[in-house]
Amino acid sequence: MRKVRDYYFKKAKKDKYPARSVFKLEEVQKKYRLFRRGDAVLDLGCHPGSWSLYASGVVGTKGLVVGVDLQETNQEPRDGGSPIHWICGDITNPELVGQVKALRPAFKAVISDIAPKTTGNRWADHQSSMRLVRQTLELAHIFLHEKGHYLCKIFQGEDMPEFVSQLKEHFAFVKVIKPQSSRKESREVFLIGMDYRG
């Protein structure tokens, strides 16, 4: 496992991304095409910025990326990438909706690699993860275009099946995935919802 971790860590540094998590998004994007050139992407829990940078490169100069995180994030987009608007804010704060809408009223994709601070207690960490994930879905309901796509990280646990069922009510295609670059021992998985139908 150490070799795999080192591989993705070194590759992120070589490709000038601030975190190895970029390869999880890259793997999903190459398989499912969540966003394309010219699209707008909302990245929740964006710090340190790898997902936003990657999305910016995919959507190109005619696209747009908005990244939101509690921590200040400020990465310059790559050549040929879309503008990235960084918002330092809390996704549970109702004022965030207005801030995002001032930049773009709707998005083709809402993506989230957000995770709670872990305690080591599986049940507590799962519950904290679920609170954040439910909030990302609330924001997806507000911001997604019809036929838009949703991707979120979630810690596996007893409440996950109910949440997956909830996604199936709103998306034509739902899948649980574990990217190759995720640590095998980690309880994190990703939920993808495609073709939002409200």
mmCIF file with all atom_site columns, C-alpha atoms in Angstrom:
data_model
loop_
_atom_site.group_PDB
_atom_site.id
_atom_site.type_symbol
_atom_site.label_atom_id
_atom_site.label_alt_id
_atom_site.label_comp_id
_atom_site.label_asym_id
_atom_site.label_entity_id
_atom_site.label_seq_id
_atom_site.pdbx_PDB_ins_code
_atom_site.Cartn_x
_atom_site.Cartn_y
_atom_site.Cartn_z
_atom_site.occupancy
_atom_site.B_iso_or_equiv
_atom_site.pdbx_formal_charge
_atom_site.auth_seq_id
_atom_site.auth_comp_id
_atom_site.auth_asym_id
_atom_site.auth_atom_id
_atom_site.pdbx_PDB_model_num
ATOM 1   C CA . MET A 1 1   ? 0.000   0.000  0.000   1.00 0.00 ? 1   MET A CA 1
ATOM 2   C CA . ARG A 1 2   ? 2.873   2.327  0.824   1.00 0.00 ? 2   ARG A CA 1
ATOM 3   C CA . LYS A 1 3   ? 4.156   1.991  -2.766  1.00 0.00 ? 3   LYS A CA 1
ATOM 4   C CA . VAL A 1 4   ? 0.762   2.928  -4.205  1.00 0.00 ? 4   VAL A CA 1
ATOM 5   C CA . ARG A 1 5   ? 0.486   5.904  -1.862  1.00 0.00 ? 5   ARG A CA 1
ATOM 6   C CA . ASP A 1 6   ? 3.977   7.069  -2.779  1.00 0.00 ? 6   ASP A CA 1
ATOM 7   C CA . TYR A 1 7   ? 3.204   6.670  -6.488  1.00 0.00 ? 7   TYR A CA 1
ATOM 8   C CA . TYR A 1 8   ? 0.164   8.972  -6.401  1.00 0.00 ? 8   TYR A CA 1
ATOM 9   C CA . PHE A 1 9   ? 1.845   11.418 -4.041  1.00 0.00 ? 9   PHE A CA 1
ATOM 10  C CA . LYS A 1 10  ? 4.866   11.721 -6.363  1.00 0.00 ? 10  LYS A CA 1
ATOM 11  C CA . LYS A 1 11  ? 2.677   11.917 -9.449  1.00 0.00 ? 11  LYS A CA 1
ATOM 12  C CA . ALA A 1 12  ? 0.677   14.796 -7.914  1.00 0.00 ? 12  ALA A CA 1
ATOM 13  C CA . LYS A 1 13  ? 3.889   16.701 -7.192  1.00 0.00 ? 13  LYS A CA 1
ATOM 14  C CA . LYS A 1 14  ? 5.197   16.019 -10.699 1.00 0.00 ? 14  LYS A CA 1
ATOM 15  C CA . ASP A 1 15  ? 1.930   17.197 -12.277 1.00 0.00 ? 15  ASP A CA 1
ATOM 16  C CA . LYS A 1 16  ? 1.896   20.249 -9.968  1.00 0.00 ? 16  LYS A CA 1
ATOM 17  C CA . TYR A 1 17  ? -1.306  19.420 -8.106  1.00 0.00 ? 17  TYR A CA 1
ATOM 18  C CA . PRO A 1 18  ? -1.480  20.244 -4.368  1.00 0.00 ? 18  PRO A CA 1
ATOM 19  C CA . ALA A 1 19  ? -2.943  16.826 -3.399  1.00 0.00 ? 19  ALA A CA 1
ATOM 20  C CA . ARG A 1 20  ? -3.091  13.240 -4.647  1.00 0.00 ? 20  ARG A CA 1
ATOM 21  C CA . SER A 1 21  ? -6.895  13.320 -4.454  1.00 0.00 ? 21  SER A CA 1
ATOM 22  C CA . VAL A 1 22  ? -6.903  14.740 -7.990  1.00 0.00 ? 22  VAL A CA 1
ATOM 23  C CA . PHE A 1 23  ? -6.463  11.224 -9.384  1.00 0.00 ? 23  PHE A CA 1
ATOM 24  C CA . LYS A 1 24  ? -9.751  10.062 -7.840  1.00 0.00 ? 24  LYS A CA 1
ATOM 25  C CA . LEU A 1 25  ? -11.597 12.745 -9.784  1.00 0.00 ? 25  LEU A CA 1
ATOM 26  C CA . GLU A 1 26  ? -9.559  12.100 -12.923 1.00 0.00 ? 26  GLU A CA 1
ATOM 27  C CA . GLU A 1 27  ? -10.460 8.398  -12.826 1.00 0.00 ? 27  GLU A CA 1
ATOM 28  C CA . VAL A 1 28  ? -14.180 9.133  -12.418 1.00 0.00 ? 28  VAL A CA 1
ATOM 29  C CA . GLN A 1 29  ? -14.140 11.856 -15.077 1.00 0.00 ? 29  GLN A CA 1
ATOM 30  C CA . LYS A 1 30  ? -12.423 9.659  -17.669 1.00 0.00 ? 30  LYS A CA 1
ATOM 31  C CA . LYS A 1 31  ? -15.014 6.934  -17.189 1.00 0.00 ? 31  LYS A CA 1
ATOM 32  C CA . TYR A 1 32  ? -18.230 8.938  -16.692 1.00 0.00 ? 32  TYR A CA 1
ATOM 33  C CA . ARG A 1 33  ? -17.608 12.376 -18.271 1.00 0.00 ? 33  ARG A CA 1
ATOM 34  C CA . LEU A 1 34  ? -19.270 14.414 -15.526 1.00 0.00 ? 34  LEU A CA 1
ATOM 35  C CA . PHE A 1 35  ? -18.353 17.675 -17.246 1.00 0.00 ? 35  PHE A CA 1
ATOM 36  C CA . ARG A 1 36  ? -17.142 18.804 -20.660 1.00 0.00 ? 36  ARG A CA 1
ATOM 37  C CA . ARG A 1 37  ? -15.693 21.869 -22.321 1.00 0.00 ? 37  ARG A CA 1
ATOM 38  C CA . GLY A 1 38  ? -17.703 24.998 -21.594 1.00 0.00 ? 38  GLY A CA 1
ATOM 39  C CA . ASP A 1 39  ? -19.455 23.563 -18.515 1.00 0.00 ? 39  ASP A CA 1
ATOM 40  C CA . ALA A 1 40  ? -19.715 25.151 -15.065 1.00 0.00 ? 40  ALA A CA 1
ATOM 41  C CA . VAL A 1 41  ? -18.614 23.062 -12.056 1.00 0.00 ? 41  VAL A CA 1
ATOM 42  C CA . LEU A 1 42  ? -19.258 23.668 -8.344  1.00 0.00 ? 42  LEU A CA 1
ATOM 43  C CA . ASP A 1 43  ? -16.594 22.070 -6.123  1.00 0.00 ? 43  ASP A CA 1
ATOM 44  C CA . LEU A 1 44  ? -17.611 21.779 -2.442  1.00 0.00 ? 44  LEU A CA 1
ATOM 45  C CA . GLY A 1 45  ? -14.854 21.261 0.114   1.00 0.00 ? 45  GLY A CA 1
ATOM 46  C CA . CYS A 1 46  ? -12.297 22.260 -2.496  1.00 0.00 ? 46  CYS A CA 1
ATOM 47  C CA . HIS A 1 47  ? -9.175  22.852 -0.362  1.00 0.00 ? 47  HIS A CA 1
ATOM 48  C CA . PRO A 1 48  ? -6.304  22.562 -1.262  1.00 0.00 ? 48  PRO A CA 1
ATOM 49  C CA . GLY A 1 49  ? -7.621  22.986 -4.795  1.00 0.00 ? 49  GLY A CA 1
ATOM 50  C CA . SER A 1 50  ? -6.663  19.912 -6.820  1.00 0.00 ? 50  SER A CA 1
ATOM 51  C CA . TRP A 1 51  ? -10.209 19.031 -7.923  1.00 0.00 ? 51  TRP A CA 1
ATOM 52  C CA . SER A 1 52  ? -10.958 22.617 -8.965  1.00 0.00 ? 52  SER A CA 1
ATOM 53  C CA . LEU A 1 53  ? -7.709  22.839 -10.923 1.00 0.00 ? 53  LEU A CA 1
ATOM 54  C CA . TYR A 1 54  ? -8.444  19.580 -12.720 1.00 0.00 ? 54  TYR A CA 1
ATOM 55  C CA . ALA A 1 55  ? -12.038 20.594 -13.509 1.00 0.00 ? 55  ALA A CA 1
ATOM 56  C CA . SER A 1 56  ? -10.822 23.964 -14.782 1.00 0.00 ? 56  SER A CA 1
ATOM 57  C CA . GLY A 1 57  ? -8.512  22.201 -17.226 1.00 0.00 ? 57  GLY A CA 1
ATOM 58  C CA . VAL A 1 58  ? -11.320 19.982 -18.523 1.00 0.00 ? 58  VAL A CA 1
ATOM 59  C CA . VAL A 1 59  ? -13.979 22.693 -18.985 1.00 0.00 ? 59  VAL A CA 1
ATOM 60  C CA . GLY A 1 60  ? -11.498 25.094 -20.593 1.00 0.00 ? 60  GLY A CA 1
ATOM 61  C CA . THR A 1 61  ? -11.555 28.838 -21.069 1.00 0.00 ? 61  THR A CA 1
ATOM 62  C CA . LYS A 1 62  ? -15.284 29.003 -21.859 1.00 0.00 ? 62  LYS A CA 1
ATOM 63  C CA . GLY A 1 63  ? -16.175 27.084 -18.690 1.00 0.00 ? 63  GLY A CA 1
ATOM 64  C CA . LEU A 1 64  ? -16.218 28.133 -15.052 1.00 0.00 ? 64  LEU A CA 1
ATOM 65  C CA . VAL A 1 65  ? -15.308 26.555 -11.713 1.00 0.00 ? 65  VAL A CA 1
ATOM 66  C CA . VAL A 1 66  ? -16.441 27.739 -8.279  1.00 0.00 ? 66  VAL A CA 1
ATOM 67  C CA . GLY A 1 67  ? -14.593 26.220 -5.307  1.00 0.00 ? 67  GLY A CA 1
ATOM 68  C CA . VAL A 1 68  ? -15.934 26.481 -1.744  1.00 0.00 ? 68  VAL A CA 1
ATOM 69  C CA . ASP A 1 69  ? -14.108 25.583 1.456   1.00 0.00 ? 69  ASP A CA 1
ATOM 70  C CA . LEU A 1 70  ? -13.766 26.663 5.089   1.00 0.00 ? 70  LEU A CA 1
ATOM 71  C CA . GLN A 1 71  ? -10.054 27.108 4.433   1.00 0.00 ? 71  GLN A CA 1
ATOM 72  C CA . GLU A 1 72  ? -8.734  29.889 2.241   1.00 0.00 ? 72  GLU A CA 1
ATOM 73  C CA . THR A 1 73  ? -7.841  28.432 -1.146  1.00 0.00 ? 73  THR A CA 1
ATOM 74  C CA . ASN A 1 74  ? -6.061  30.275 -3.929  1.00 0.00 ? 74  ASN A CA 1
ATOM 75  C CA . GLN A 1 75  ? -4.592  28.364 -6.844  1.00 0.00 ? 75  GLN A CA 1
ATOM 76  C CA . GLU A 1 76  ? -4.057  29.974 -10.237 1.00 0.00 ? 76  GLU A CA 1
ATOM 77  C CA . PRO A 1 77  ? -5.731  28.070 -13.090 1.00 0.00 ? 77  PRO A CA 1
ATOM 78  C CA . ARG A 1 78  ? -3.437  26.398 -15.628 1.00 0.00 ? 78  ARG A CA 1
ATOM 79  C CA . ASP A 1 79  ? -2.955  27.722 -19.152 1.00 0.00 ? 79  ASP A CA 1
ATOM 80  C CA . GLY A 1 80  ? -6.093  26.942 -21.125 1.00 0.00 ? 80  GLY A CA 1
ATOM 81  C CA . GLY A 1 81  ? -8.121  26.385 -17.974 1.00 0.00 ? 81  GLY A CA 1
ATOM 82  C CA . SER A 1 82  ? -11.329 28.128 -16.979 1.00 0.00 ? 82  SER A CA 1
ATOM 83  C CA . PRO A 1 83  ? -11.486 30.926 -14.412 1.00 0.00 ? 83  PRO A CA 1
ATOM 84  C CA . ILE A 1 84  ? -11.753 29.598 -10.845 1.00 0.00 ? 84  ILE A CA 1
ATOM 85  C CA . HIS A 1 85  ? -13.665 31.595 -8.236  1.00 0.00 ? 85  HIS A CA 1
ATOM 86  C CA . TRP A 1 86  ? -12.642 30.649 -4.705  1.00 0.00 ? 86  TRP A CA 1
ATOM 87  C CA . ILE A 1 87  ? -15.144 31.190 -1.880  1.00 0.00 ? 87  ILE A CA 1
ATOM 88  C CA . CYS A 1 88  ? -13.963 30.860 1.715   1.00 0.00 ? 88  CYS A CA 1
ATOM 89  C CA . GLY A 1 89  ? -17.159 29.802 3.440   1.00 0.00 ? 89  GLY A CA 1
ATOM 90  C CA . ASP A 1 90  ? -19.222 27.154 5.184   1.00 0.00 ? 90  ASP A CA 1
ATOM 91  C CA . ILE A 1 91  ? -21.468 24.969 3.012   1.00 0.00 ? 91  ILE A CA 1
ATOM 92  C CA . THR A 1 92  ? -24.038 24.914 5.844   1.00 0.00 ? 92  THR A CA 1
ATOM 93  C CA . ASN A 1 93  ? -24.318 28.738 5.889   1.00 0.00 ? 93  ASN A CA 1
ATOM 94  C CA . PRO A 1 94  ? -27.505 29.862 4.053   1.00 0.00 ? 94  PRO A CA 1
ATOM 95  C CA . GLU A 1 95  ? -25.645 32.975 2.830   1.00 0.00 ? 95  GLU A CA 1
ATOM 96  C CA . LEU A 1 96  ? -23.442 30.756 0.667   1.00 0.00 ? 96  LEU A CA 1
ATOM 97  C CA . VAL A 1 97  ? -26.266 30.207 -1.843  1.00 0.00 ? 97  VAL A CA 1
ATOM 98  C CA . GLY A 1 98  ? -26.394 33.929 -2.652  1.00 0.00 ? 98  GLY A CA 1
ATOM 99  C CA . GLN A 1 99  ? -22.602 34.134 -2.965  1.00 0.00 ? 99  GLN A CA 1
ATOM 100 C CA . VAL A 1 100 ? -22.522 31.281 -5.456  1.00 0.00 ? 100 VAL A CA 1
ATOM 101 C CA . LYS A 1 101 ? -25.559 32.495 -7.413  1.00 0.00 ? 101 LYS A CA 1
ATOM 102 C CA . ALA A 1 102 ? -23.861 35.871 -7.851  1.00 0.00 ? 102 ALA A CA 1
ATOM 103 C CA . LEU A 1 103 ? -21.209 34.013 -9.841  1.00 0.00 ? 103 LEU A CA 1
ATOM 104 C CA . ARG A 1 104 ? -23.401 31.447 -11.612 1.00 0.00 ? 104 ARG A CA 1
ATOM 105 C CA . PRO A 1 105 ? -27.049 30.487 -11.054 1.00 0.00 ? 105 PRO A CA 1
ATOM 106 C CA . ALA A 1 106 ? -26.705 26.854 -12.167 1.00 0.00 ? 106 ALA A CA 1
ATOM 107 C CA . PHE A 1 107 ? -24.020 24.216 -12.796 1.00 0.00 ? 107 PHE A CA 1
ATOM 108 C CA . LYS A 1 108 ? -23.604 21.129 -14.949 1.00 0.00 ? 108 LYS A CA 1
ATOM 109 C CA . ALA A 1 109 ? -21.805 19.299 -12.130 1.00 0.00 ? 109 ALA A CA 1
ATOM 110 C CA . VAL A 1 110 ? -21.635 19.526 -8.338  1.00 0.00 ? 110 VAL A CA 1
ATOM 111 C CA . ILE A 1 111 ? -18.628 17.627 -6.977  1.00 0.00 ? 111 ILE A CA 1
ATOM 112 C CA . SER A 1 112 ? -17.447 17.137 -3.412  1.00 0.00 ? 112 SER A CA 1
ATOM 113 C CA . ASP A 1 113 ? -14.395 15.552 -1.802  1.00 0.00 ? 113 ASP A CA 1
ATOM 114 C CA . ILE A 1 114 ? -15.457 17.005 1.534   1.00 0.00 ? 114 ILE A CA 1
ATOM 115 C CA . ALA A 1 115 ? -14.729 15.029 4.705   1.00 0.00 ? 115 ALA A CA 1
ATOM 116 C CA . PRO A 1 116 ? -15.194 15.700 8.416   1.00 0.00 ? 116 PRO A CA 1
ATOM 117 C CA . LYS A 1 117 ? -12.349 15.807 10.888  1.00 0.00 ? 117 LYS A CA 1
ATOM 118 C CA . THR A 1 118 ? -12.064 12.178 11.893  1.00 0.00 ? 118 THR A CA 1
ATOM 119 C CA . THR A 1 119 ? -12.062 10.979 15.504  1.00 0.00 ? 119 THR A CA 1
ATOM 120 C CA . GLY A 1 120 ? -11.266 7.290  14.989  1.00 0.00 ? 120 GLY A CA 1
ATOM 121 C CA . ASN A 1 121 ? -14.758 6.363  16.145  1.00 0.00 ? 121 ASN A CA 1
ATOM 122 C CA . ARG A 1 122 ? -16.332 4.712  13.093  1.00 0.00 ? 122 ARG A CA 1
ATOM 123 C CA . TRP A 1 123 ? -19.925 5.485  14.010  1.00 0.00 ? 123 TRP A CA 1
ATOM 124 C CA . ALA A 1 124 ? -19.229 9.130  14.887  1.00 0.00 ? 124 ALA A CA 1
ATOM 125 C CA . ASP A 1 125 ? -17.122 9.665  11.760  1.00 0.00 ? 125 ASP A CA 1
ATOM 126 C CA . HIS A 1 126 ? -19.835 8.128  9.583   1.00 0.00 ? 126 HIS A CA 1
ATOM 127 C CA . GLN A 1 127 ? -22.488 10.402 11.117  1.00 0.00 ? 127 GLN A CA 1
ATOM 128 C CA . SER A 1 128 ? -20.287 13.475 10.583  1.00 0.00 ? 128 SER A CA 1
ATOM 129 C CA . SER A 1 129 ? -19.722 12.417 6.982   1.00 0.00 ? 129 SER A CA 1
ATOM 130 C CA . MET A 1 130 ? -23.467 11.920 6.450   1.00 0.00 ? 130 MET A CA 1
ATOM 131 C CA . ARG A 1 131 ? -24.260 15.428 7.737   1.00 0.00 ? 131 ARG A CA 1
ATOM 132 C CA . LEU A 1 132 ? -21.859 16.949 5.210   1.00 0.00 ? 132 LEU A CA 1
ATOM 133 C CA . VAL A 1 133 ? -22.982 14.702 2.357   1.00 0.00 ? 133 VAL A CA 1
ATOM 134 C CA . ARG A 1 134 ? -26.641 15.539 2.932   1.00 0.00 ? 134 ARG A CA 1
ATOM 135 C CA . GLN A 1 135 ? -25.729 19.228 2.770   1.00 0.00 ? 135 GLN A CA 1
ATOM 136 C CA . THR A 1 136 ? -23.887 18.750 -0.544  1.00 0.00 ? 136 THR A CA 1
ATOM 137 C CA . LEU A 1 137 ? -27.018 17.105 -1.938  1.00 0.00 ? 137 LEU A CA 1
ATOM 138 C CA . GLU A 1 138 ? -29.148 20.026 -0.722  1.00 0.00 ? 138 GLU A CA 1
ATOM 139 C CA . LEU A 1 139 ? -26.856 22.358 -2.655  1.00 0.00 ? 139 LEU A CA 1
ATOM 140 C CA . ALA A 1 140 ? -26.998 20.063 -5.687  1.00 0.00 ? 140 ALA A CA 1
ATOM 141 C CA . HIS A 1 141 ? -30.804 20.410 -5.632  1.00 0.00 ? 141 HIS A CA 1
ATOM 142 C CA . ILE A 1 142 ? -30.396 24.191 -5.677  1.00 0.00 ? 142 ILE A CA 1
ATOM 143 C CA . PHE A 1 143 ? -27.690 24.468 -8.315  1.00 0.00 ? 143 PHE A CA 1
ATOM 144 C CA . LEU A 1 144 ? -27.806 21.520 -10.718 1.00 0.00 ? 144 LEU A CA 1
ATOM 145 C CA . HIS A 1 145 ? -29.073 21.913 -14.265 1.00 0.00 ? 145 HIS A CA 1
ATOM 146 C CA . GLU A 1 146 ? -31.599 19.337 -15.372 1.00 0.00 ? 146 GLU A CA 1
ATOM 147 C CA . LYS A 1 147 ? -29.519 16.360 -16.621 1.00 0.00 ? 147 LYS A CA 1
ATOM 148 C CA . GLY A 1 148 ? -26.631 17.586 -14.446 1.00 0.00 ? 148 GLY A CA 1
ATOM 149 C CA . HIS A 1 149 ? -24.285 15.292 -12.505 1.00 0.00 ? 149 HIS A CA 1
ATOM 150 C CA . TYR A 1 150 ? -23.298 14.873 -8.848  1.00 0.00 ? 150 TYR A CA 1
ATOM 151 C CA . LEU A 1 151 ? -20.251 13.278 -7.213  1.00 0.00 ? 151 LEU A CA 1
ATOM 152 C CA . CYS A 1 152 ? -19.549 13.083 -3.478  1.00 0.00 ? 152 CYS A CA 1
ATOM 153 C CA . LYS A 1 153 ? -17.249 11.308 -1.069  1.00 0.00 ? 153 LYS A CA 1
ATOM 154 C CA . ILE A 1 154 ? -18.906 9.383  1.764   1.00 0.00 ? 154 ILE A CA 1
ATOM 155 C CA . PHE A 1 155 ? -17.680 7.219  4.647   1.00 0.00 ? 155 PHE A CA 1
ATOM 156 C CA . GLN A 1 156 ? -19.321 3.806  4.532   1.00 0.00 ? 156 GLN A CA 1
ATOM 157 C CA . GLY A 1 157 ? -21.751 3.014  7.346   1.00 0.00 ? 157 GLY A CA 1
ATOM 158 C CA . GLU A 1 158 ? -25.285 2.132  8.322   1.00 0.00 ? 158 GLU A CA 1
ATOM 159 C CA . ASP A 1 159 ? -26.943 5.259  6.868   1.00 0.00 ? 159 ASP A CA 1
ATOM 160 C CA . MET A 1 160 ? -25.329 5.004  3.439   1.00 0.00 ? 160 MET A CA 1
ATOM 161 C CA . PRO A 1 161 ? -27.881 2.631  1.791   1.00 0.00 ? 161 PRO A CA 1
ATOM 162 C CA . GLU A 1 162 ? -30.738 5.015  2.622   1.00 0.00 ? 162 GLU A CA 1
ATOM 163 C CA . PHE A 1 163 ? -28.796 7.904  1.091   1.00 0.00 ? 163 PHE A CA 1
ATOM 164 C CA . VAL A 1 164 ? -28.111 5.869  -2.065  1.00 0.00 ? 164 VAL A CA 1
ATOM 165 C CA . SER A 1 165 ? -31.861 5.189  -2.318  1.00 0.00 ? 165 SER A CA 1
ATOM 166 C CA . GLN A 1 166 ? -32.494 8.908  -1.965  1.00 0.00 ? 166 GLN A CA 1
ATOM 167 C CA . LEU A 1 167 ? -30.121 9.622  -4.854  1.00 0.00 ? 167 LEU A CA 1
ATOM 168 C CA . LYS A 1 168 ? -31.982 7.129  -7.030  1.00 0.00 ? 168 LYS A CA 1
ATOM 169 C CA . GLU A 1 169 ? -35.125 9.235  -6.640  1.00 0.00 ? 169 GLU A CA 1
ATOM 170 C CA . HIS A 1 170 ? -33.387 12.208 -8.236  1.00 0.00 ? 170 HIS A CA 1
ATOM 171 C CA . PHE A 1 171 ? -30.856 10.775 -10.696 1.00 0.00 ? 171 PHE A CA 1
ATOM 172 C CA . ALA A 1 172 ? -31.327 8.407  -13.623 1.00 0.00 ? 172 ALA A CA 1
ATOM 173 C CA . PHE A 1 173 ? -28.027 6.610  -12.879 1.00 0.00 ? 173 PHE A CA 1
ATOM 174 C CA . VAL A 1 174 ? -26.472 6.058  -9.437  1.00 0.00 ? 174 VAL A CA 1
ATOM 175 C CA . LYS A 1 175 ? -23.327 4.094  -8.619  1.00 0.00 ? 175 LYS A CA 1
ATOM 176 C CA . VAL A 1 176 ? -21.017 3.532  -5.643  1.00 0.00 ? 176 VAL A CA 1
ATOM 177 C CA . ILE A 1 177 ? -17.364 3.591  -6.728  1.00 0.00 ? 177 ILE A CA 1
ATOM 178 C CA . LYS A 1 178 ? -13.971 3.187  -5.091  1.00 0.00 ? 178 LYS A CA 1
ATOM 179 C CA . PRO A 1 179 ? -11.252 4.762  -7.263  1.00 0.00 ? 179 PRO A CA 1
ATOM 180 C CA . GLN A 1 180 ? -7.955  2.918  -7.608  1.00 0.00 ? 180 GLN A CA 1
ATOM 181 C CA . SER A 1 181 ? -6.098  5.825  -6.014  1.00 0.00 ? 181 SER A CA 1
ATOM 182 C CA . SER A 1 182 ? -8.189  5.567  -2.823  1.00 0.00 ? 182 SER A CA 1
ATOM 183 C CA . ARG A 1 183 ? -6.344  3.829  -0.011  1.00 0.00 ? 183 ARG A CA 1
ATOM 184 C CA . LYS A 1 184 ? -7.576  0.238  0.190   1.00 0.00 ? 184 LYS A CA 1
ATOM 185 C CA . GLU A 1 185 ? -7.924  0.384  3.979   1.00 0.00 ? 185 GLU A CA 1
ATOM 186 C CA . SER A 1 186 ? -9.963  3.604  3.812   1.00 0.00 ? 186 SER A CA 1
ATOM 187 C CA . ARG A 1 187 ? -13.733 3.451  4.382   1.00 0.00 ? 187 ARG A CA 1
ATOM 188 C CA . GLU A 1 188 ? -14.283 6.248  1.885   1.00 0.00 ? 188 GLU A CA 1
ATOM 189 C CA . VAL A 1 189 ? -16.180 5.588  -1.321  1.00 0.00 ? 189 VAL A CA 1
ATOM 190 C CA . PHE A 1 190 ? -17.693 7.929  -3.882  1.00 0.00 ? 190 PHE A CA 1
ATOM 191 C CA . LEU A 1 191 ? -21.313 8.191  -4.957  1.00 0.00 ? 191 LEU A CA 1
ATOM 192 C CA . ILE A 1 192 ? -22.083 9.297  -8.470  1.00 0.00 ? 192 ILE A CA 1
ATOM 193 C CA . GLY A 1 193 ? -25.488 10.500 -9.629  1.00 0.00 ? 193 GLY A CA 1
ATOM 194 C CA . MET A 1 194 ? -25.984 11.250 -13.322 1.00 0.00 ? 194 MET A CA 1
ATOM 195 C CA . ASP A 1 195 ? -28.802 12.919 -15.283 1.00 0.00 ? 195 ASP A CA 1
ATOM 196 C CA . TYR A 1 196 ? -30.472 14.907 -12.518 1.00 0.00 ? 196 TYR A CA 1
ATOM 197 C CA . ARG A 1 197 ? -34.232 14.992 -12.808 1.00 0.00 ? 197 ARG A CA 1
ATOM 198 C CA . GLY A 1 198 ? -35.053 17.202 -9.824  1.00 0.00 ? 198 GLY A CA 1
#
